[in-house]
Short mmCIF file of C-alpha atoms in Angstrom, two decimals:
data_model
loop_
_atom_site.label_atom_id
_atom_site.label_comp_id
_atom_site.label_asym_id
_atom_site.label_seq_id
_atom_site.Cartn_x
_atom_site.Cartn_y
_atom_site.Cartn_z
CA UNK S 20 105.11 122.02 217.51
CA UNK S 21 102.62 120.52 215.24
CA UNK S 22 102.11 121.27 211.56
CA UNK S 23 98.45 122.79 211.36
CA UNK S 24 98.10 122.03 207.63
CA UNK S 25 98.65 118.50 208.51
CA UNK S 26 95.80 118.13 211.23
CA UNK S 27 93.29 115.33 211.35
CA UNK S 28 90.50 118.37 210.71
CA UNK S 29 92.33 119.62 208.06
CA UNK S 30 93.48 116.58 206.34
CA UNK S 31 89.33 115.59 206.50
CA UNK S 32 88.83 118.92 204.85
CA UNK S 33 91.11 118.09 201.89
CA UNK S 34 89.48 114.97 201.47
CA UNK S 35 85.87 116.33 201.31
CA UNK S 36 87.12 119.24 199.13
CA UNK S 37 89.01 116.46 196.67
CA UNK S 38 85.66 114.20 196.39
CA UNK S 39 83.45 117.02 196.36
CA UNK S 40 85.43 118.90 193.38
CA UNK S 41 85.52 115.56 191.71
CA UNK S 42 81.77 115.04 192.09
CA UNK S 43 80.89 118.68 191.05
CA UNK S 44 81.80 118.17 187.56
CA UNK S 45 81.09 114.16 186.99
CA UNK S 46 77.42 112.33 186.12
CA UNK S 47 76.63 109.46 188.30
CA UNK S 48 79.39 107.69 189.48
CA UNK S 49 80.95 105.34 191.76
CA UNK S 50 83.13 104.87 194.61
CA UNK S 51 85.63 102.99 192.98
CA UNK S 52 85.58 106.24 190.53
CA UNK S 53 85.83 108.68 192.77
CA UNK S 54 88.19 106.67 194.90
CA UNK S 55 90.62 106.39 191.56
CA UNK S 56 90.18 110.21 190.63
CA UNK S 57 90.81 111.86 193.90
CA UNK S 58 93.62 108.95 195.28
CA UNK S 59 92.01 108.19 198.23
CA UNK S 60 91.55 104.83 200.27
CA UNK S 61 89.02 103.06 199.56
CA UNK S 62 87.22 103.62 203.50
CA UNK S 63 88.30 107.31 203.34
CA UNK S 64 86.46 107.71 200.25
CA UNK S 65 83.88 105.61 201.18
CA UNK S 66 83.70 107.95 204.68
CA UNK S 67 83.67 110.98 202.85
CA UNK S 68 81.34 110.22 200.62
CA UNK S 69 78.41 109.28 203.16
CA UNK S 70 79.27 112.86 205.01
CA UNK S 71 78.70 114.99 201.41
CA UNK S 72 75.49 112.69 201.41
CA UNK S 73 75.07 113.53 204.77
CA UNK S 74 75.43 117.64 203.85
CA UNK S 75 72.97 117.37 201.14
CA UNK S 76 75.58 118.00 198.53
CA UNK S 77 75.75 114.44 197.04
CA UNK S 78 72.50 111.57 196.68
CA UNK S 79 73.14 107.89 196.50
CA UNK S 80 71.52 106.59 192.99
CA UNK S 81 70.10 103.06 192.57
CA UNK S 82 73.13 100.72 192.43
CA UNK S 83 74.29 99.00 189.39
CA UNK S 84 72.61 96.28 189.84
CA UNK S 85 69.73 98.16 190.16
CA UNK S 86 69.81 100.10 186.79
CA UNK S 87 70.88 96.85 184.65
CA UNK S 88 74.76 97.58 184.37
CA UNK S 89 75.99 94.89 186.87
CA UNK S 90 74.95 91.18 187.32
CA UNK S 91 77.42 89.55 190.29
CA UNK S 92 78.83 90.43 193.20
CA UNK S 93 78.37 92.92 195.52
CA UNK S 94 76.65 96.07 193.45
CA UNK S 95 78.58 99.16 193.11
CA UNK S 96 77.31 102.08 195.13
CA UNK S 97 76.61 105.09 193.25
CA UNK S 98 76.27 108.82 193.44
CA UNK S 99 75.73 111.73 191.88
CA UNK S 100 75.92 115.78 192.82
CA UNK S 101 73.27 117.63 193.94
CA UNK S 102 73.00 120.39 191.70
CA UNK S 103 69.45 121.52 192.77
CA UNK S 104 70.64 121.06 196.82
CA UNK S 105 70.98 125.21 196.26
CA UNK S 106 70.62 128.28 194.11
CA UNK S 107 73.07 130.57 192.40
CA UNK S 108 71.81 133.88 191.12
CA UNK S 109 74.13 136.25 188.94
CA UNK S 110 73.23 140.16 188.42
CA UNK S 111 74.44 142.11 185.42
CA UNK S 112 74.21 145.65 187.21
CA UNK S 113 74.93 147.86 184.20
CA UNK S 114 74.34 151.60 184.03
CA UNK S 115 70.97 151.34 182.03
CA UNK S 116 69.57 148.03 183.48
CA UNK S 117 69.98 145.61 185.87
CA UNK S 118 69.29 141.62 184.91
CA UNK S 119 69.53 139.04 187.52
CA UNK S 120 69.67 135.21 186.59
CA UNK S 121 68.91 132.57 188.90
CA UNK S 122 70.45 128.86 188.69
CA UNK S 123 71.53 125.40 190.10
CA UNK S 124 74.58 124.95 191.63
CA UNK S 125 76.51 124.07 187.91
CA UNK S 126 75.10 127.21 186.49
CA UNK S 127 71.85 126.26 184.40
CA UNK S 128 69.64 128.73 184.42
CA UNK S 129 66.09 128.41 185.98
CA UNK S 130 64.59 132.01 185.32
CA UNK S 131 65.97 135.42 184.33
CA UNK S 132 64.27 138.71 184.69
CA UNK S 133 65.69 142.42 183.57
CA UNK S 134 64.60 146.02 184.31
CA UNK S 135 65.73 148.94 182.68
CA UNK S 136 66.55 152.02 185.00
CA UNK S 137 66.87 155.47 183.72
CA UNK S 138 70.99 156.58 184.68
CA UNK S 139 70.20 160.05 184.44
CA UNK S 140 68.06 159.22 187.49
CA UNK S 141 70.04 157.17 189.47
CA UNK S 142 71.15 156.95 193.14
CA UNK S 143 72.78 154.56 195.57
CA UNK S 144 70.04 153.76 196.78
CA UNK S 145 67.75 153.58 193.64
CA UNK S 146 70.06 151.05 192.29
CA UNK S 147 70.05 148.81 195.57
CA UNK S 148 66.02 148.96 195.22
CA UNK S 149 66.50 147.99 191.48
CA UNK S 150 69.30 144.93 192.34
CA UNK S 151 66.74 143.83 195.05
CA UNK S 152 63.27 144.00 193.50
CA UNK S 153 65.04 141.94 190.06
CA UNK S 154 66.18 139.39 192.28
CA UNK S 155 63.07 139.44 193.93
CA UNK S 156 61.57 138.77 190.76
CA UNK S 157 63.37 136.45 189.48
CA UNK S 158 63.47 134.05 192.13
CA UNK S 159 59.50 134.25 191.99
CA UNK S 160 59.48 133.45 188.35
CA UNK S 161 61.78 130.21 189.48
CA UNK S 162 59.33 129.16 191.91
CA UNK S 163 62.44 129.11 194.31
CA UNK S 164 62.98 131.06 197.78
CA UNK S 165 65.08 133.23 198.77
CA UNK S 166 66.46 130.59 201.76
CA UNK S 167 67.56 128.41 199.41
CA UNK S 168 70.06 130.97 197.92
CA UNK S 169 73.83 129.51 198.29
CA UNK S 170 75.58 132.29 196.01
CA UNK S 171 75.14 136.00 194.40
CA UNK S 172 77.81 137.71 192.29
CA UNK S 173 76.91 141.15 190.87
CA UNK S 174 78.85 142.15 188.19
CA UNK S 175 79.20 146.37 188.20
CA UNK S 176 80.69 148.38 185.89
CA UNK S 177 82.75 150.27 188.43
CA UNK S 178 86.56 148.48 189.96
CA UNK S 179 86.26 146.55 192.45
CA UNK S 180 88.38 145.16 195.26
CA UNK S 181 88.52 142.52 197.18
CA UNK S 182 86.45 142.96 199.72
CA UNK S 183 83.94 143.68 197.39
CA UNK S 184 84.02 147.56 197.46
CA UNK S 185 84.49 149.88 194.65
CA UNK S 186 87.21 152.98 195.43
CA UNK S 187 86.37 156.91 195.26
CA UNK S 188 85.57 158.65 192.10
CA UNK S 189 85.75 161.91 191.40
CA UNK S 190 82.55 162.55 190.53
CA UNK S 191 80.85 159.82 192.45
CA UNK S 192 80.22 157.75 189.58
CA UNK S 193 81.81 154.23 190.96
CA UNK S 194 79.51 154.38 194.26
CA UNK S 195 76.53 155.28 192.14
CA UNK S 196 77.40 151.77 190.01
CA UNK S 197 78.25 149.44 193.30
CA UNK S 198 76.26 151.30 195.98
CA UNK S 199 78.04 148.61 198.59
CA UNK S 200 76.34 145.70 196.90
CA UNK S 201 78.09 143.26 199.10
CA UNK S 202 76.73 144.77 202.00
CA UNK S 203 73.03 144.79 200.52
CA UNK S 204 73.25 140.80 199.79
CA UNK S 205 74.61 140.11 203.02
CA UNK S 206 71.31 138.95 203.89
CA UNK S 207 70.37 137.34 200.92
CA UNK S 208 72.89 134.17 201.05
CA UNK S 209 75.91 133.31 202.68
CA UNK S 210 78.21 134.26 200.27
CA UNK S 211 78.17 137.36 198.24
CA UNK S 212 80.30 138.16 195.14
CA UNK S 213 80.93 141.59 193.69
CA UNK S 214 83.25 141.95 190.53
CA UNK S 215 83.55 144.47 187.78
CA UNK S 216 81.79 143.69 184.34
CA UNK S 217 85.29 143.08 182.33
CA UNK S 218 86.72 140.76 184.98
CA UNK S 219 83.31 138.76 184.91
CA UNK S 220 82.90 138.81 181.32
CA UNK S 221 86.52 137.08 181.47
CA UNK S 222 84.72 134.43 183.96
CA UNK S 223 82.50 133.76 181.45
CA UNK S 224 85.01 133.48 178.25
CA UNK S 225 87.43 131.10 180.54
CA UNK S 226 84.00 129.25 181.38
CA UNK S 227 82.15 128.60 178.42
CA UNK S 228 83.26 130.97 175.87
CA UNK S 229 86.52 132.18 173.52
CA UNK S 230 89.38 131.47 176.75
CA UNK S 231 88.59 128.03 177.71
CA UNK S 232 91.76 126.27 178.82
CA UNK S 233 93.82 129.52 178.21
CA UNK S 234 95.73 130.61 181.27
CA UNK S 235 96.87 134.17 179.94
CA UNK S 236 93.79 136.16 177.61
CA UNK S 237 92.07 139.46 178.10
CA UNK S 238 88.30 139.79 177.90
CA UNK S 239 88.07 143.48 176.08
CA UNK S 240 84.07 144.35 176.39
CA UNK S 241 84.47 146.77 173.38
CA UNK S 242 80.64 147.72 172.82
CA UNK S 243 80.33 151.36 174.05
CA UNK S 244 83.67 151.94 176.30
CA UNK S 245 86.49 149.78 176.43
CA UNK S 246 86.88 147.81 179.74
CA UNK S 247 89.50 144.44 180.27
CA UNK S 248 89.20 141.57 182.80
CA UNK S 249 92.79 140.50 182.97
CA UNK S 250 93.59 136.81 183.33
CA UNK S 251 97.14 135.72 184.00
CA UNK S 252 98.76 132.62 185.18
CA UNK S 253 95.33 131.25 185.57
CA UNK S 254 93.71 133.82 187.91
CA UNK S 255 91.84 136.77 187.32
CA UNK S 256 93.80 140.44 188.18
CA UNK S 257 92.15 142.56 189.92
CA UNK S 258 94.71 144.90 191.86
CA UNK S 259 95.07 147.09 195.12
CA UNK S 260 91.72 148.92 194.18
CA UNK S 261 90.28 146.44 191.33
CA UNK S 262 91.63 148.65 188.70
CA UNK S 263 93.68 146.19 186.81
CA UNK S 264 92.36 146.94 182.83
CA UNK S 265 90.93 150.02 183.55
CA UNK S 266 91.24 152.15 180.39
CA UNK S 267 91.35 155.52 180.94
CA UNK S 268 95.31 155.49 180.21
CA UNK S 269 94.68 155.06 176.71
CA UNK S 270 93.88 158.59 176.88
CA UNK S 271 97.20 159.32 176.47
CA UNK S 272 98.24 156.43 173.76
CA UNK S 273 98.95 157.44 170.24
CA UNK S 274 96.48 156.01 167.89
CA UNK S 275 94.33 154.86 170.54
CA UNK S 276 93.72 158.44 172.47
CA UNK S 277 91.01 157.68 174.46
CA UNK S 278 88.88 154.51 175.95
CA UNK S 279 86.09 155.03 173.65
CA UNK S 280 84.15 151.55 172.22
CA UNK S 281 84.53 149.90 169.22
CA UNK S 282 80.63 151.40 167.95
CA UNK S 283 81.30 154.87 168.85
CA UNK S 284 84.56 154.79 167.22
CA UNK S 285 82.48 153.12 163.69
CA UNK S 286 79.97 156.02 163.84
CA UNK S 287 82.17 158.63 164.49
CA UNK S 288 84.65 157.77 161.57
CA UNK S 289 82.26 157.29 159.07
CA UNK S 290 80.31 160.09 160.06
CA UNK S 291 83.67 162.34 159.63
CA UNK S 292 84.24 160.60 156.01
CA UNK S 293 80.76 161.35 155.07
CA UNK S 294 81.14 165.01 156.39
CA UNK S 295 84.67 165.33 154.43
CA UNK S 296 83.21 163.69 151.05
CA UNK S 297 86.01 161.19 150.64
CA UNK S 298 83.79 157.93 150.97
CA UNK S 299 84.64 155.68 147.45
CA UNK S 300 81.81 156.25 145.35
CA UNK S 301 80.48 153.08 144.84
CA UNK S 302 80.00 152.42 148.70
CA UNK S 303 76.60 152.57 150.24
CA UNK S 304 77.75 154.97 153.09
CA UNK S 305 77.20 158.16 150.74
CA UNK S 306 73.28 157.64 150.68
CA UNK S 307 72.83 156.92 154.54
CA UNK S 308 71.40 159.86 156.96
CA UNK S 309 74.40 159.98 159.23
CA UNK S 310 72.35 160.83 162.11
CA UNK S 311 70.74 157.55 162.08
CA UNK S 312 74.01 155.36 161.50
CA UNK S 313 74.60 152.69 163.84
CA UNK S 314 78.06 150.52 164.25
CA UNK S 315 75.71 147.00 163.44
CA UNK S 316 75.02 148.15 160.07
CA UNK S 317 78.16 149.84 159.18
CA UNK S 318 79.90 146.67 160.24
CA UNK S 319 77.12 144.75 157.83
CA UNK S 320 78.30 146.81 155.06
CA UNK S 321 82.11 146.24 155.89
CA UNK S 322 80.92 142.31 156.66
CA UNK S 323 79.86 142.72 152.12
CA UNK S 324 83.01 144.15 151.17
CA UNK S 325 81.42 147.99 151.18
CA UNK S 326 84.31 150.12 150.43
CA UNK S 327 83.72 153.08 152.39
CA UNK S 328 82.89 150.55 155.10
CA UNK S 329 85.98 148.75 154.95
CA UNK S 330 87.57 151.90 155.34
CA UNK S 331 86.18 153.02 158.69
CA UNK S 332 86.65 148.97 159.89
CA UNK S 333 90.53 149.91 158.91
CA UNK S 334 90.73 153.00 160.73
CA UNK S 335 89.13 151.13 164.15
CA UNK S 336 91.22 148.29 163.24
CA UNK S 337 93.98 150.07 163.91
CA UNK S 338 93.02 151.85 167.14
CA UNK S 339 92.20 148.18 167.92
CA UNK S 340 95.60 147.20 167.05
CA UNK S 341 97.38 149.72 169.38
CA UNK S 342 94.99 148.63 172.58
CA UNK S 343 96.03 145.12 171.76
CA UNK S 344 99.76 145.70 171.75
CA UNK S 345 99.91 147.53 175.09
CA UNK S 346 97.83 144.75 176.76
CA UNK S 347 100.53 142.13 174.79
CA UNK S 348 103.30 144.18 175.92
CA UNK S 349 102.13 144.89 179.70
CA UNK S 350 100.31 141.62 180.33
CA UNK S 351 102.10 139.37 178.38
CA UNK S 352 98.84 137.63 177.28
CA UNK S 353 98.12 134.82 174.49
CA UNK S 354 94.94 136.00 173.24
CA UNK S 355 92.87 139.15 173.06
CA UNK S 356 89.03 138.56 172.84
CA UNK S 357 86.16 140.59 171.68
CA UNK S 358 83.61 140.38 174.19
CA UNK S 359 80.14 141.96 174.35
CA UNK S 360 77.35 142.72 171.86
CA UNK S 361 79.75 143.97 169.35
CA UNK S 362 81.45 140.52 169.07
CA UNK S 363 79.14 139.64 166.47
CA UNK S 364 80.14 142.19 163.93
CA UNK S 365 83.90 142.70 165.05
CA UNK S 366 85.33 140.47 161.63
CA UNK S 367 86.08 143.46 159.79
CA UNK S 368 87.75 145.22 162.69
CA UNK S 369 89.67 142.10 164.11
CA UNK S 370 91.06 141.68 160.35
CA UNK S 371 91.72 145.20 160.14
CA UNK S 372 93.76 145.32 163.60
CA UNK S 373 95.36 141.88 162.62
CA UNK S 374 96.67 143.58 159.13
CA UNK S 375 97.97 146.56 161.17
CA UNK S 376 99.42 144.67 164.17
CA UNK S 377 101.80 147.05 165.94
CA UNK S 378 105.41 146.29 165.17
CA UNK S 379 108.57 146.31 167.24
CA UNK S 380 107.22 144.69 170.79
CA UNK S 381 109.98 141.91 171.65
CA UNK S 382 106.96 139.90 172.58
CA UNK S 383 105.01 137.43 170.82
CA UNK S 384 101.74 139.85 169.60
CA UNK S 385 98.77 138.45 171.28
CA UNK S 386 95.83 137.09 168.31
CA UNK S 387 92.53 138.70 168.49
CA UNK S 388 89.55 136.84 168.18
CA UNK S 389 85.70 137.51 168.53
CA UNK S 390 83.64 136.06 171.81
CA UNK S 391 80.62 133.76 170.99
CA UNK S 392 78.79 134.47 174.15
CA UNK S 393 76.98 137.98 172.84
CA UNK S 394 75.35 140.87 174.44
CA UNK S 395 74.91 138.91 177.62
CA UNK S 396 78.23 137.94 178.62
CA UNK S 397 78.28 139.82 181.87
CA UNK S 398 75.51 137.93 183.20
CA UNK S 399 76.65 134.76 182.15
CA UNK S 400 79.85 135.71 183.91
CA UNK S 401 78.17 136.65 187.25
CA UNK S 402 76.57 132.87 186.85
CA UNK S 403 79.75 131.35 186.60
CA UNK S 404 81.27 133.50 189.45
CA UNK S 405 78.76 132.58 192.04
CA UNK S 406 79.15 128.85 190.95
CA UNK S 407 82.56 129.66 191.93
CA UNK S 408 82.01 130.93 194.90
CA UNK S 409 79.24 128.68 196.18
CA UNK S 410 81.94 125.81 195.18
CA UNK S 411 84.74 127.45 197.39
CA UNK S 412 82.45 127.95 200.74
CA UNK S 413 80.09 124.68 200.09
CA UNK S 414 81.50 122.60 202.77
CA UNK S 415 81.02 125.92 204.98
CA UNK S 416 76.98 126.55 203.82
CA UNK S 417 76.41 122.88 203.89
CA UNK S 418 77.27 122.07 207.56
CA UNK S 419 78.05 118.04 208.61
#
C-alpha cells in the first residue's frame, strides 16, 4: 500500500508551500536563493516558482543584469511575493464598537473604519449588520472590491471554538457578541476565522509586540475586565469550547476575588481610600472628586511618585501578582504581557506586582511586562490572524 504522504501530489504541495513560505517573508530574491532556503533541486525550484507566478502569488522581476546587479554570464531570474494579490480584513467586534482594517497579504494597512454601537440596544442581528457595514465602508475607503478579499478574521469578547462558534451563555451574552460571524462572512471571503479577543491579543503580541520569539506566554487584556490569550508550546490554546484562559475562576481566588480589570480596580481602591480618609497628607488624590476619578489619572500620579496613588498601585499590583501566580502555575509560561489601553500607564502596577510576587510556587514565576501595542491590539491581532489564515490556505484560494 502506498503512503499517501509520499504521493507526487503531496510532494508537489509541500514544495509549493515551502517556496511560498520563504517568498512571503522575503524581499526580491533569485531562484538560487530560494533553492538554498528550501533545500529543493534547481529544476524543482524553478518549476515551483513558475507555478506560483502563474497562480498570481509571485511576480517575476527584472533580472539582475537589468537592474545593474549582474554583469557576466546568464542573468539570474528574480522574483518577489505579490502582497497586492489579495486583501485581508481584520475586525475587532468589541462590546461597544466595531473596527475594521483592510490590509494587503503582508498585513500593511490600506484603510480603517470604526463604528460605535450601543451595547444596551444590542442584538445578534444588529451586530451582524454593524460588522458588515463597517467592513463594506472600509473596503470603499480603500477603493478595493469585496471579491479581492482572501481572508477575514473577527475578534469577539466571547469564547470561540475551533469552528468559530461560541458556547451557550446563561444570559445569551456570548451569542450576542458572536452571532455566528463565521456564517455572516462566509459569502465575503473564502477563509473566515473567528477568535476570542484576548486570543487575538496573543497573536498580536507574538507577531509584533512583547512576545516576539517567545513560545510560552499569556497576553492579558486587563482594562475593564481580565481576558487571557494563552500561547503555550508555540501555539495558541483554545480548549474544547474556546474557553482556555477564561477568567471567571478568579471569583474563587483569594486576593484576586473576581475578573474585574486593572482600570476599575484602580478607581475602586482610590475611592475607598478617599472615603476612609487613609490617603497620605501629601497625596493629590485627597483633593480630587471621587466621582470623576479615572485610572489614567491615578496611574499618572503614581508614575510621579504621589504617595496615595502609589498605595493604590500597590493594592492593585497585589491582585495582579495573584493572577500571575495562577497563570504561571497552570500554564508554566515565561511571560505575562499586560495588553490593551491600560498597558501604557501600567508600570506602577507592574512594579508593585513584581514586588508582591507570590512565593511558594515550585515553578519559576513568569515575568510581567507591558505591551507596546496600545488600545488597538485586538485590531492588530485580527489583521495578523487574517494574514495567518490566508497563508495557510493560499494554495487553495489561488488555484493553478
